[in-house]
XYZ file of N, CA and C in Angstrom:
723
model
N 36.681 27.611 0.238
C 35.322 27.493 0.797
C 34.300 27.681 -0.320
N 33.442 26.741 -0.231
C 32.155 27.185 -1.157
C 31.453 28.297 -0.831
N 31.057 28.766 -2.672
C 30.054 29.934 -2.271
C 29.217 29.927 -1.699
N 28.478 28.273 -1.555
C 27.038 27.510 -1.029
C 27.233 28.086 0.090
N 28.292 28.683 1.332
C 28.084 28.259 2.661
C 29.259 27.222 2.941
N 29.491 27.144 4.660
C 30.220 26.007 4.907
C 29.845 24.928 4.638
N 30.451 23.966 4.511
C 30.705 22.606 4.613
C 29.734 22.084 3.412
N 29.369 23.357 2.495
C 28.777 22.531 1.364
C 29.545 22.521 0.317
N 29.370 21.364 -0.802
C 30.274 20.792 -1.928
C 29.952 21.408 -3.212
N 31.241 21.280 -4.201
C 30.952 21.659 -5.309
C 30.099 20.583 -6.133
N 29.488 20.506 -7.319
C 28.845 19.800 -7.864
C 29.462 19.201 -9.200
N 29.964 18.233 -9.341
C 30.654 18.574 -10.582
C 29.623 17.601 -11.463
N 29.667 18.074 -12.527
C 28.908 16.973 -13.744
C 29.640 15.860 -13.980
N 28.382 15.117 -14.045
C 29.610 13.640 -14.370
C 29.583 13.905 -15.562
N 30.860 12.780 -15.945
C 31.831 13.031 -17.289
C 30.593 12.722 -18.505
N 31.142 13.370 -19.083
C 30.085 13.034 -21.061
C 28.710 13.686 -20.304
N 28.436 14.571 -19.239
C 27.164 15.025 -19.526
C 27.314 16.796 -19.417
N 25.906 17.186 -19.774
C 26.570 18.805 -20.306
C 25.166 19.606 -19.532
N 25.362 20.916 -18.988
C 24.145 21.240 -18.407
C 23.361 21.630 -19.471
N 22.195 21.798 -18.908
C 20.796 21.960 -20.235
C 20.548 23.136 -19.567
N 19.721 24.248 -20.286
C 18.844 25.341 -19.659
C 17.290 24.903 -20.141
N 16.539 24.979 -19.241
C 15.391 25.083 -19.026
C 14.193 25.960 -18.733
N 13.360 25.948 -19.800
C 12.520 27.029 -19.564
C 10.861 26.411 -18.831
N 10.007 27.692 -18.090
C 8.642 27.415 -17.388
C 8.146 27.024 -18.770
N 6.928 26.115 -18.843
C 5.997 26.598 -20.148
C 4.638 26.224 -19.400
N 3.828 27.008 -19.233
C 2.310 26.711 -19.391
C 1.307 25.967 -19.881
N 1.047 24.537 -19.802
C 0.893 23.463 -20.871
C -0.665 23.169 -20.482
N -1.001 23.104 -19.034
C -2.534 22.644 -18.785
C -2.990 23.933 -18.239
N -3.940 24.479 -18.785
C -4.647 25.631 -18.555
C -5.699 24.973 -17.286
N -6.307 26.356 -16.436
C -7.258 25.793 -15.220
C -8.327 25.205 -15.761
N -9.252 25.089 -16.416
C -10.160 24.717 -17.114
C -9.694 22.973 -17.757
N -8.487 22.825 -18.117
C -8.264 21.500 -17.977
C -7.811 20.947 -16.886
N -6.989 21.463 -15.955
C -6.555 21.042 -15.043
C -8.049 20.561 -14.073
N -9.049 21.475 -14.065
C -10.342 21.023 -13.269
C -11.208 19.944 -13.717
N -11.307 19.965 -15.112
C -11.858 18.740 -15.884
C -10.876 17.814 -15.274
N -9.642 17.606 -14.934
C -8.942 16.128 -14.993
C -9.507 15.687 -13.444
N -9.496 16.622 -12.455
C -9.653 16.416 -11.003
C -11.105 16.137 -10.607
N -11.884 16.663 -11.316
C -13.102 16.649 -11.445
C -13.285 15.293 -11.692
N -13.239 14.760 -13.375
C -13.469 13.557 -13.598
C -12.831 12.175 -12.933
N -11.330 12.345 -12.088
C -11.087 11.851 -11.417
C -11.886 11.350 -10.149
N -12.169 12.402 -9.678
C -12.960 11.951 -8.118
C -14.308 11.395 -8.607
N -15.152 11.830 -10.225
C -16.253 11.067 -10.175
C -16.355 9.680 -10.735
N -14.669 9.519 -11.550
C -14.899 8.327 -11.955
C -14.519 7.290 -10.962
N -13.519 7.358 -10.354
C -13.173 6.870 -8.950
C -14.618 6.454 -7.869
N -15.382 7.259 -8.273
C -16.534 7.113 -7.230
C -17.946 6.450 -7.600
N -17.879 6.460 -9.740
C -18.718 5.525 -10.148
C -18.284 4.305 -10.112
N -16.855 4.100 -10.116
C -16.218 2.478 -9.939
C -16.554 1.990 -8.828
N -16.471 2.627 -7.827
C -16.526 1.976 -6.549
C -18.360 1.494 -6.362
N -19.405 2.777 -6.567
C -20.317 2.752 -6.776
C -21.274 1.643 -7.532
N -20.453 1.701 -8.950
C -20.683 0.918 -9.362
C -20.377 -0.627 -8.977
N -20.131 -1.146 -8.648
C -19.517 -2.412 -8.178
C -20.298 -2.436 -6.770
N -20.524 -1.567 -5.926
C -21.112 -2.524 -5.340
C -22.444 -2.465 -5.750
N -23.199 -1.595 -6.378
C -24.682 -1.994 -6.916
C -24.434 -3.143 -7.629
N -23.538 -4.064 -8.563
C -23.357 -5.493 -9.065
C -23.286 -5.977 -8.483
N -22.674 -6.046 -7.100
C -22.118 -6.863 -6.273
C -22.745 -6.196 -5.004
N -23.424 -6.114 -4.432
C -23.657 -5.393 -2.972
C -23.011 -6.691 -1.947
N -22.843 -6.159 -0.838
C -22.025 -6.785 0.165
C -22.822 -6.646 1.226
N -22.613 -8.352 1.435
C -23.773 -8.790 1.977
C -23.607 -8.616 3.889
N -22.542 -8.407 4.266
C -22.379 -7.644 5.613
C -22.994 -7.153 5.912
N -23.657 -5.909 5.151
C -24.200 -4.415 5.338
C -25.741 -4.685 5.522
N -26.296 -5.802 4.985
C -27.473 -6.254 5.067
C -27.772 -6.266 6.783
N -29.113 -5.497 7.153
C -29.555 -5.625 8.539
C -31.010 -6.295 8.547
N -31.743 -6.579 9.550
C -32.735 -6.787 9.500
C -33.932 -5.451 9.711
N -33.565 -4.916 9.602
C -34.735 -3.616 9.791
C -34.470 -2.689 8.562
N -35.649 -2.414 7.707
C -35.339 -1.706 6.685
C -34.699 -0.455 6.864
N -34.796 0.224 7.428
C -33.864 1.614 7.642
C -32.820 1.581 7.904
N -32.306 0.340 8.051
C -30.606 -0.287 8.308
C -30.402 -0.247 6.915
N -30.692 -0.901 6.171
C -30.709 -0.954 5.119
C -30.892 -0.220 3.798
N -30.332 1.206 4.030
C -30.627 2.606 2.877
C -29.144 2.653 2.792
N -28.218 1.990 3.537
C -27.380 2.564 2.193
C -27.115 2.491 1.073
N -27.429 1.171 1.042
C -27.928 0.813 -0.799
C -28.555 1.939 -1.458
N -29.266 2.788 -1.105
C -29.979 3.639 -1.708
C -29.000 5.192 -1.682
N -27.991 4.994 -0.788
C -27.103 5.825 -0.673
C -25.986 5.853 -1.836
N -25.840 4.453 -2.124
C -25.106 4.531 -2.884
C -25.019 4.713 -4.251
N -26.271 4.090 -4.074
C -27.080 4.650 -5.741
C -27.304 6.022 -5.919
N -27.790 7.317 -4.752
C -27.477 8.404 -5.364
C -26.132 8.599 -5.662
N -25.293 8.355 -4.961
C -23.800 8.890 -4.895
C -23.255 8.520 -6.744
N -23.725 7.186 -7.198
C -23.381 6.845 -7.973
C -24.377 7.721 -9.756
N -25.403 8.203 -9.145
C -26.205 8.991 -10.077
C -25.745 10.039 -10.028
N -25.087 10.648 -8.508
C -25.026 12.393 -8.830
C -23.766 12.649 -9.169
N -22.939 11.511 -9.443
C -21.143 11.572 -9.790
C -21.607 11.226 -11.613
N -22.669 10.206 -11.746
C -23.128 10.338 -13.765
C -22.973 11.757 -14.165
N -24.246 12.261 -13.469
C -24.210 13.608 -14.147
C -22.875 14.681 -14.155
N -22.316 14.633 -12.972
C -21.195 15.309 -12.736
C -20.166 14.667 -13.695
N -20.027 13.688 -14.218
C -19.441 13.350 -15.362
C -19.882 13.492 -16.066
N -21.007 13.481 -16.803
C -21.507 14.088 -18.200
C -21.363 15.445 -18.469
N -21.867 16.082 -17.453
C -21.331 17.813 -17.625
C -20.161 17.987 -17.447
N -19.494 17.616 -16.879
C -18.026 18.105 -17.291
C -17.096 17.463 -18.781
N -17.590 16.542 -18.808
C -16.839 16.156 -20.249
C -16.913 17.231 -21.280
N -18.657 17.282 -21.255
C -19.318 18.757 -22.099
C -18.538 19.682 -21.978
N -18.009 19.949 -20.621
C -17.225 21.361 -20.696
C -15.802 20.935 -21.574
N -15.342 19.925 -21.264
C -13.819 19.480 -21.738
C -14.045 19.695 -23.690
N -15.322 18.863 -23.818
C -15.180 19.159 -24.924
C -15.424 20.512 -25.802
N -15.768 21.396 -24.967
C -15.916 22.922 -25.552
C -14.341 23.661 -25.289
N -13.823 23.491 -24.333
C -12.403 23.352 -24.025
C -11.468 23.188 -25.091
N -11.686 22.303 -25.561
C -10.812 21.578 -26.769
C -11.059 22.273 -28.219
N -11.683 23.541 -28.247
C -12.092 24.640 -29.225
C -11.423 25.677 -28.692
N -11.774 26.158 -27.818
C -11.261 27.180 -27.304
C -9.965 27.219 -26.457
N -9.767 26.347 -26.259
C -8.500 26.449 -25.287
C -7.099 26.466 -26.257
N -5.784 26.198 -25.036
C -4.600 26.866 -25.841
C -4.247 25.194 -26.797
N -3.087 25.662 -27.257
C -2.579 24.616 -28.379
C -2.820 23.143 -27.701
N -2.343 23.016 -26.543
C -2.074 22.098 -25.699
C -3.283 20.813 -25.112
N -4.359 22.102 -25.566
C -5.893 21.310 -25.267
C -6.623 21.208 -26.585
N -6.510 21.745 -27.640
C -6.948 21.244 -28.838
C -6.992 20.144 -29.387
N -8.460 19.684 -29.910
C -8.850 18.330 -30.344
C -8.140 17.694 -31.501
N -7.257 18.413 -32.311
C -6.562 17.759 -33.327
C -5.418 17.441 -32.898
N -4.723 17.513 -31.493
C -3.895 16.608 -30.909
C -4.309 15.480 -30.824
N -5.465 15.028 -30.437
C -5.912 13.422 -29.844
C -6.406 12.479 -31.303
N -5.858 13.063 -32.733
C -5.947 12.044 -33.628
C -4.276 12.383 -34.349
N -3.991 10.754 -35.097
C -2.451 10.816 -35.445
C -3.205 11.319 -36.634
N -2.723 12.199 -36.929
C -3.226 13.095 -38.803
C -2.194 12.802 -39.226
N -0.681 13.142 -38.625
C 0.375 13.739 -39.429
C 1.274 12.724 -39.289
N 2.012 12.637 -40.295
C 3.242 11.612 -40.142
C 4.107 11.635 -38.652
N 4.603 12.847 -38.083
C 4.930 12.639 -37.012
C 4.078 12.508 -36.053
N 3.346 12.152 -36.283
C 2.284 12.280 -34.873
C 2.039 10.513 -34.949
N 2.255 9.931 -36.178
C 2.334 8.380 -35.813
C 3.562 7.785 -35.901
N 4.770 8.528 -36.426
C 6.116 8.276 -35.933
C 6.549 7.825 -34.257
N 6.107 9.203 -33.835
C 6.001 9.494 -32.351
C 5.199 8.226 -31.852
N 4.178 7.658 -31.893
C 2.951 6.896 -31.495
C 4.388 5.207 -31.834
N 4.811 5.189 -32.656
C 6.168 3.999 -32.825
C 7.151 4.277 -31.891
N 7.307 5.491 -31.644
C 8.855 5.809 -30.843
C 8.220 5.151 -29.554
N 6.830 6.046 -28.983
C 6.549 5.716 -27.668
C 6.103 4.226 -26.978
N 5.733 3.178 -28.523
C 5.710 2.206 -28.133
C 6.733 1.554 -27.534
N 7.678 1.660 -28.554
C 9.249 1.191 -28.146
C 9.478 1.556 -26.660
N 9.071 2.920 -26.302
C 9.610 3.477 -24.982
C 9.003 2.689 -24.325
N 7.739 3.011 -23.584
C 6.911 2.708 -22.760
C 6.567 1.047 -22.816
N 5.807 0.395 -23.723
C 5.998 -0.960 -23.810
C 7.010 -2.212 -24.025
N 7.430 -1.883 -25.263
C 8.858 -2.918 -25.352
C 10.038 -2.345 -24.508
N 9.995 -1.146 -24.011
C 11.314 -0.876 -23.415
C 12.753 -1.181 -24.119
N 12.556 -0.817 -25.453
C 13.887 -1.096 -26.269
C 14.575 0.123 -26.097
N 13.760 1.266 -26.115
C 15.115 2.602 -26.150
C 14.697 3.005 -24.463
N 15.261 3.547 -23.641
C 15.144 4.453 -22.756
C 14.684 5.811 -23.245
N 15.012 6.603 -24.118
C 13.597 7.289 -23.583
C 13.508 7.801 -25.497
N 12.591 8.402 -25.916
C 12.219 9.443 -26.862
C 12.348 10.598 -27.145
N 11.616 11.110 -28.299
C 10.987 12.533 -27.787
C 10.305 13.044 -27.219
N 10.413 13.562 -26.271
C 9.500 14.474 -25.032
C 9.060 15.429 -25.312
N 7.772 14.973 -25.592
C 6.635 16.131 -25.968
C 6.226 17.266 -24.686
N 5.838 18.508 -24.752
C 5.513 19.159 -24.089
C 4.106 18.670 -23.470
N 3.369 18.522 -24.297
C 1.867 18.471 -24.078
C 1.631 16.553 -24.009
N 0.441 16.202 -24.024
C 0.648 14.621 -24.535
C 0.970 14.112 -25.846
N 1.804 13.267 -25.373
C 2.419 12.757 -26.622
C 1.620 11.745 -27.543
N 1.763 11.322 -28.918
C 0.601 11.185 -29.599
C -0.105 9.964 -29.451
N 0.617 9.186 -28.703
C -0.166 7.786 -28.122
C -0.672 8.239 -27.100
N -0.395 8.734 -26.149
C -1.081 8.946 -25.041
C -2.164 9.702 -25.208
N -2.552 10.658 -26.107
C -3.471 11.786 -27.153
C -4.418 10.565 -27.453
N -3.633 9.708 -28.410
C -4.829 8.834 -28.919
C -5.504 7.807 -27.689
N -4.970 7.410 -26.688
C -5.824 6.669 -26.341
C -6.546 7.630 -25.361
N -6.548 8.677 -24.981
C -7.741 9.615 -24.536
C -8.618 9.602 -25.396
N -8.226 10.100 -26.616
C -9.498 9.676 -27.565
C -10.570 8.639 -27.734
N -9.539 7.519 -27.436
C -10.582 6.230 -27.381
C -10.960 6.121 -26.064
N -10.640 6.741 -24.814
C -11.189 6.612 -23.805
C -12.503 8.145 -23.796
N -12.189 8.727 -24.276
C -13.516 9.650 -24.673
C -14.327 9.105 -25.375
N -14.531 8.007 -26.082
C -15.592 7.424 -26.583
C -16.351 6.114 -25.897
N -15.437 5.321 -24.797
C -15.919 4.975 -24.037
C -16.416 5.580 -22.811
N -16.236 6.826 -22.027
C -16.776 7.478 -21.727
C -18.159 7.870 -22.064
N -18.405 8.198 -23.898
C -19.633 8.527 -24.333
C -20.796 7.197 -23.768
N -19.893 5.937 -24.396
C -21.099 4.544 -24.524
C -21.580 4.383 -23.148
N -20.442 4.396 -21.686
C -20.750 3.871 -20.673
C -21.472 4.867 -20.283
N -21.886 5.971 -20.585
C -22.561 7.269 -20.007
C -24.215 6.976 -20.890
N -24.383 6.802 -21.983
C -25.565 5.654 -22.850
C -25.823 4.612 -21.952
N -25.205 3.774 -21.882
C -25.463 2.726 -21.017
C -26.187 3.229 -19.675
N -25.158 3.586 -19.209
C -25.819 4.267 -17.986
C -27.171 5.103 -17.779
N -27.681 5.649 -18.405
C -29.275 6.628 -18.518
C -29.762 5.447 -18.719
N -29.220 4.419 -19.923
C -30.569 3.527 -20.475
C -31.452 3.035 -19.576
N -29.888 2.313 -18.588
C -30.802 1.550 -17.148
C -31.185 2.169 -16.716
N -31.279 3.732 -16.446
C -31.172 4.590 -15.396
C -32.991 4.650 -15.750
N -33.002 4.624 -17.124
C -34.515 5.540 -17.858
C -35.634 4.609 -17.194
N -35.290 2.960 -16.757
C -36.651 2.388 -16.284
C -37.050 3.028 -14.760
N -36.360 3.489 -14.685
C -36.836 4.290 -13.051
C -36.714 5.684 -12.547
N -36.919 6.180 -14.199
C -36.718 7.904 -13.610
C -37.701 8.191 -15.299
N -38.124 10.017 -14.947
C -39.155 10.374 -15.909
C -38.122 11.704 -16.171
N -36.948 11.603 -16.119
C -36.226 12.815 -16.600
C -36.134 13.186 -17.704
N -35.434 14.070 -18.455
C -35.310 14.134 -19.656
C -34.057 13.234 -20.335
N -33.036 13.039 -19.487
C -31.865 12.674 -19.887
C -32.002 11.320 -20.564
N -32.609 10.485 -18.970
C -32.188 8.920 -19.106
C -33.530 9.114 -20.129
N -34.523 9.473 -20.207
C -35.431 8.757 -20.946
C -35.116 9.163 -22.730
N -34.008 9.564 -22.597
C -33.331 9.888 -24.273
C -32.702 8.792 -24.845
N -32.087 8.105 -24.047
C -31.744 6.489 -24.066
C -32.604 5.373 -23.918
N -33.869 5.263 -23.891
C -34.533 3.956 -23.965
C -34.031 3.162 -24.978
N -34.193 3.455 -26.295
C -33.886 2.996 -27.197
C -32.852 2.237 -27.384
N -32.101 2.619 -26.335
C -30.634 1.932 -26.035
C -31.021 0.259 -25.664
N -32.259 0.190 -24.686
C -32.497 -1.136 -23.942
C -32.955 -2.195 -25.059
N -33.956 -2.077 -25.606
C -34.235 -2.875 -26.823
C -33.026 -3.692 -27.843
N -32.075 -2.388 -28.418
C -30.876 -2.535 -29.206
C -29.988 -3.238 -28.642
N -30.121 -3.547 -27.290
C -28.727 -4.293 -26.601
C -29.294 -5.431 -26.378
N -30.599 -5.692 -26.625
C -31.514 -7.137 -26.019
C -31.542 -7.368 -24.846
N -32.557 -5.721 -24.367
C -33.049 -6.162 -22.776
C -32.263 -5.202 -21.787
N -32.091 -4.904 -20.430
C -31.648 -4.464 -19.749
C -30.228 -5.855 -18.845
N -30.760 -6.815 -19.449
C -29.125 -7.719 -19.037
C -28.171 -6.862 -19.758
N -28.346 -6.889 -21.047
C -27.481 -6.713 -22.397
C -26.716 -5.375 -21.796
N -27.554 -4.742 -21.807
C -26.989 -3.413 -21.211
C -26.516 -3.006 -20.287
N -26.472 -3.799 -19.141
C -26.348 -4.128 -17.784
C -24.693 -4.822 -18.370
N -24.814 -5.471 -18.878
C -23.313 -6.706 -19.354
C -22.275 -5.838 -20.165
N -22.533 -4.699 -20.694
C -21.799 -3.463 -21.565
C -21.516 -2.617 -20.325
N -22.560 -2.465 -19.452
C -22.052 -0.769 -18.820
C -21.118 -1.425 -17.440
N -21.201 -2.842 -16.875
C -20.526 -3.574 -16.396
C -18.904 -3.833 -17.077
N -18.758 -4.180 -18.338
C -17.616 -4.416 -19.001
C -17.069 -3.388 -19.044
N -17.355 -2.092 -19.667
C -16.825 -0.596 -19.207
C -16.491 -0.490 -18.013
N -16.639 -0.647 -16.750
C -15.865 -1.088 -15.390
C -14.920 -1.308 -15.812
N -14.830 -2.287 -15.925
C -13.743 -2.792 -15.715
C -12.383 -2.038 -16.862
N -12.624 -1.479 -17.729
C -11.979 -0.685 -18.859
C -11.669 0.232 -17.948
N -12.341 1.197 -17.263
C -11.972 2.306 -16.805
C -11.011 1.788 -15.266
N -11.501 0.957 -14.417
C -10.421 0.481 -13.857
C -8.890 0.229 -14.150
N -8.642 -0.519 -15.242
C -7.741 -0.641 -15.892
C -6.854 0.677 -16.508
N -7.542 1.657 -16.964
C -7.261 2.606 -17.583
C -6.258 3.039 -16.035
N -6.983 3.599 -15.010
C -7.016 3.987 -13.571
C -5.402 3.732 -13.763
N -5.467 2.684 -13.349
C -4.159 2.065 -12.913
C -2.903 2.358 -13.958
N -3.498 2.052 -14.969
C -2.203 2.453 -15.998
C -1.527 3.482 -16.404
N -2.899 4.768 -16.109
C -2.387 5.812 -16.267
C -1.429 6.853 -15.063
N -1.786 5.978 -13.688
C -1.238 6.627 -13.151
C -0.092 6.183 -12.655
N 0.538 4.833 -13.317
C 2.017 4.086 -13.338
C 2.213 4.763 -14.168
N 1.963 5.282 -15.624
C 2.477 6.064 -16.540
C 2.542 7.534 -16.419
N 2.051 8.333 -15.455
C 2.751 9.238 -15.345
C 3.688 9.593 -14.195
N 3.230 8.667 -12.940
C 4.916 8.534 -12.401
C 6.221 8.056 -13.026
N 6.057 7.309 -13.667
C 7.410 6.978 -14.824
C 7.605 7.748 -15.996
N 6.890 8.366 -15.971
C 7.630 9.697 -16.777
C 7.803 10.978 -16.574
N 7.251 10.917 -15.181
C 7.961 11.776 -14.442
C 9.361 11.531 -14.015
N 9.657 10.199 -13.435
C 10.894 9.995 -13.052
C 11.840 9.946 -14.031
N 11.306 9.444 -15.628
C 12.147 9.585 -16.563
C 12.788 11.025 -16.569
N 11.415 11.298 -17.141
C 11.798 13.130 -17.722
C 12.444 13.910 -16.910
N 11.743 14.075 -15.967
C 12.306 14.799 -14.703
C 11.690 16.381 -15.189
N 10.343 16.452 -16.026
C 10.223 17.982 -15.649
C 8.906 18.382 -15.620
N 8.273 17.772 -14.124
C 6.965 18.487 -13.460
C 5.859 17.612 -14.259
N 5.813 16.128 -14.751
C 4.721 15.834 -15.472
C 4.147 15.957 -14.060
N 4.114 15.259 -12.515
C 2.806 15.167 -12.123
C 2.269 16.567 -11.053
N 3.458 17.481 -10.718
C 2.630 18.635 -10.522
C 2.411 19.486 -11.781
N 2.930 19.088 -12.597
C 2.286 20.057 -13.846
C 0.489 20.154 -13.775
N -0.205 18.612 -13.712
C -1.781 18.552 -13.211
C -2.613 20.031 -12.472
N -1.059 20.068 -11.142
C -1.619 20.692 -10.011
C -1.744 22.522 -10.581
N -0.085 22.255 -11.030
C 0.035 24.206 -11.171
C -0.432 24.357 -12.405
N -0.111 23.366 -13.691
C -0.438 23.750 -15.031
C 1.388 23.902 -15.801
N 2.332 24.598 -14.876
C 3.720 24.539 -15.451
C 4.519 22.740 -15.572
N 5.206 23.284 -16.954
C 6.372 22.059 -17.364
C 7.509 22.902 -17.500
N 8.189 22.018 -17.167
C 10.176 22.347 -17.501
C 10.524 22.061 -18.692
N 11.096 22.687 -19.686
C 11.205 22.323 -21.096
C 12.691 22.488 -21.451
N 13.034 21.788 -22.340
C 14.728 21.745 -22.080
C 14.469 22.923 -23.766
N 15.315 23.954 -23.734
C 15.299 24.556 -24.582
C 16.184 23.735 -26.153
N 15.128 24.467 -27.339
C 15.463 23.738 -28.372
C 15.480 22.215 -28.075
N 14.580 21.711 -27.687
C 14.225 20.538 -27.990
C 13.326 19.917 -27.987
N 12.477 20.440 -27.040
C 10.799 20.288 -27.169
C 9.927 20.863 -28.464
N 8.877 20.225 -28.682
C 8.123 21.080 -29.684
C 7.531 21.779 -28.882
């Protein structure tokens, strides 16, 4: 009889494989974990936002003007999710000083030979699909590091963009720090045609990133997508960095 209890089975390993021990590790501190959820629900909500102020839908159109505010609804929703993205990045990026190894800003550039080794291995993995899997980084691995990076800088422009237009119809301090922006792009089309094309970048991003971390979750098998939630990863001892 099993120790499990009745009628439960022994487990045996299949042949040529060997058990691993695994340790907790602590990889996303709360302070990142809230920046990711945070910027999630506001970027999710400037896409949508955004798009239909380009595109409004012409259904919704009534004949009586007070039918007609949600347009104006949506435009706050889509202003008070800007700011809520601008301040929190701010926090992410003070984060990335102070926080643990895992959130530090000299992860998100390849400096070091392995850090663009790794950035070759993971191509192979993830795009060409020539090897099944790599090295499994604890934290993000250095392609995935770098293109946060470059998505933190589109973040910066589409958030520019955004005040510039924002500055012909508000006397704030923010948007009117960006005028200068409207001229340099030739006009409020120009700028309108940039903070539009960023859409569609961050859409894209959307989607990719979150096929890429269900598949490496299913690869790895250790907590990439509640790691988000609790902050813990499963680490196979001696083999992770």
């Amino acid at each position: 009889m099993s120790t499990f209890g009745i009628g439960a089975k022994h487990v045996v390993p299949a042949r040529g494989s060997h058990p691993a021990d695994y340790r907790r590790v602590y990889v996303w501190e709360m302070p990142v974990r809230a920046y990711h959820w945070i910027n999630a629900i506001a970027m999710v909500a400037l896409c949508i936002t955004g798009y239909l102020i380009g595109a409004p839908i012409r259904a919704f159109y009534a004949n009586e003007a007070y039918q007609q505010y949600w347009f104006g609804t949506v435009r706050f929703i889509h202003f008070f999710c800007a700011y809520v993205y601008v301040f929190n990045f701010l926090a992410r990026l003070y984060w990335g000083v102070v926080g643990n190894k895992y959130a530090r800003w000299n992860n998100f550039f390849p400096l070091t030979k392995a850090q663009r080794q790794e950035i070759v291995e993971v191509v192979k993995v993830d795009v060409l699909q020539t090897k099944q899997h790599g090295h499994f980084s604890t934290g993000h691995n250095s392609l995935a590091a770098f293109i946060y990076f470059l998505t933190f800088l589109a973040f910066v422009a589409q958030s520019i963009t955004g005040f510039a237009l924002y500055s012909s119809m508000s006397h704030s301090f923010i948007p009117r720090m960006f005028t200068w922006i409207v001229p340099l792009l030739g006009g409020e089309m120009g700028v309108r045609y940039w903070h539009h094309l960023l859409l569609w970048f961050f859409v894209g991003f959307i989607i990719v990133h979150i096929y890429l971390s269900f598949y490496h979750d299913y690869i790895e098998g250790r907590g990439t997508i509640s790691s988000i939630v609790g902050g813990w990863k499963f680490v196979r001892e001696k083999s992770d960095k």
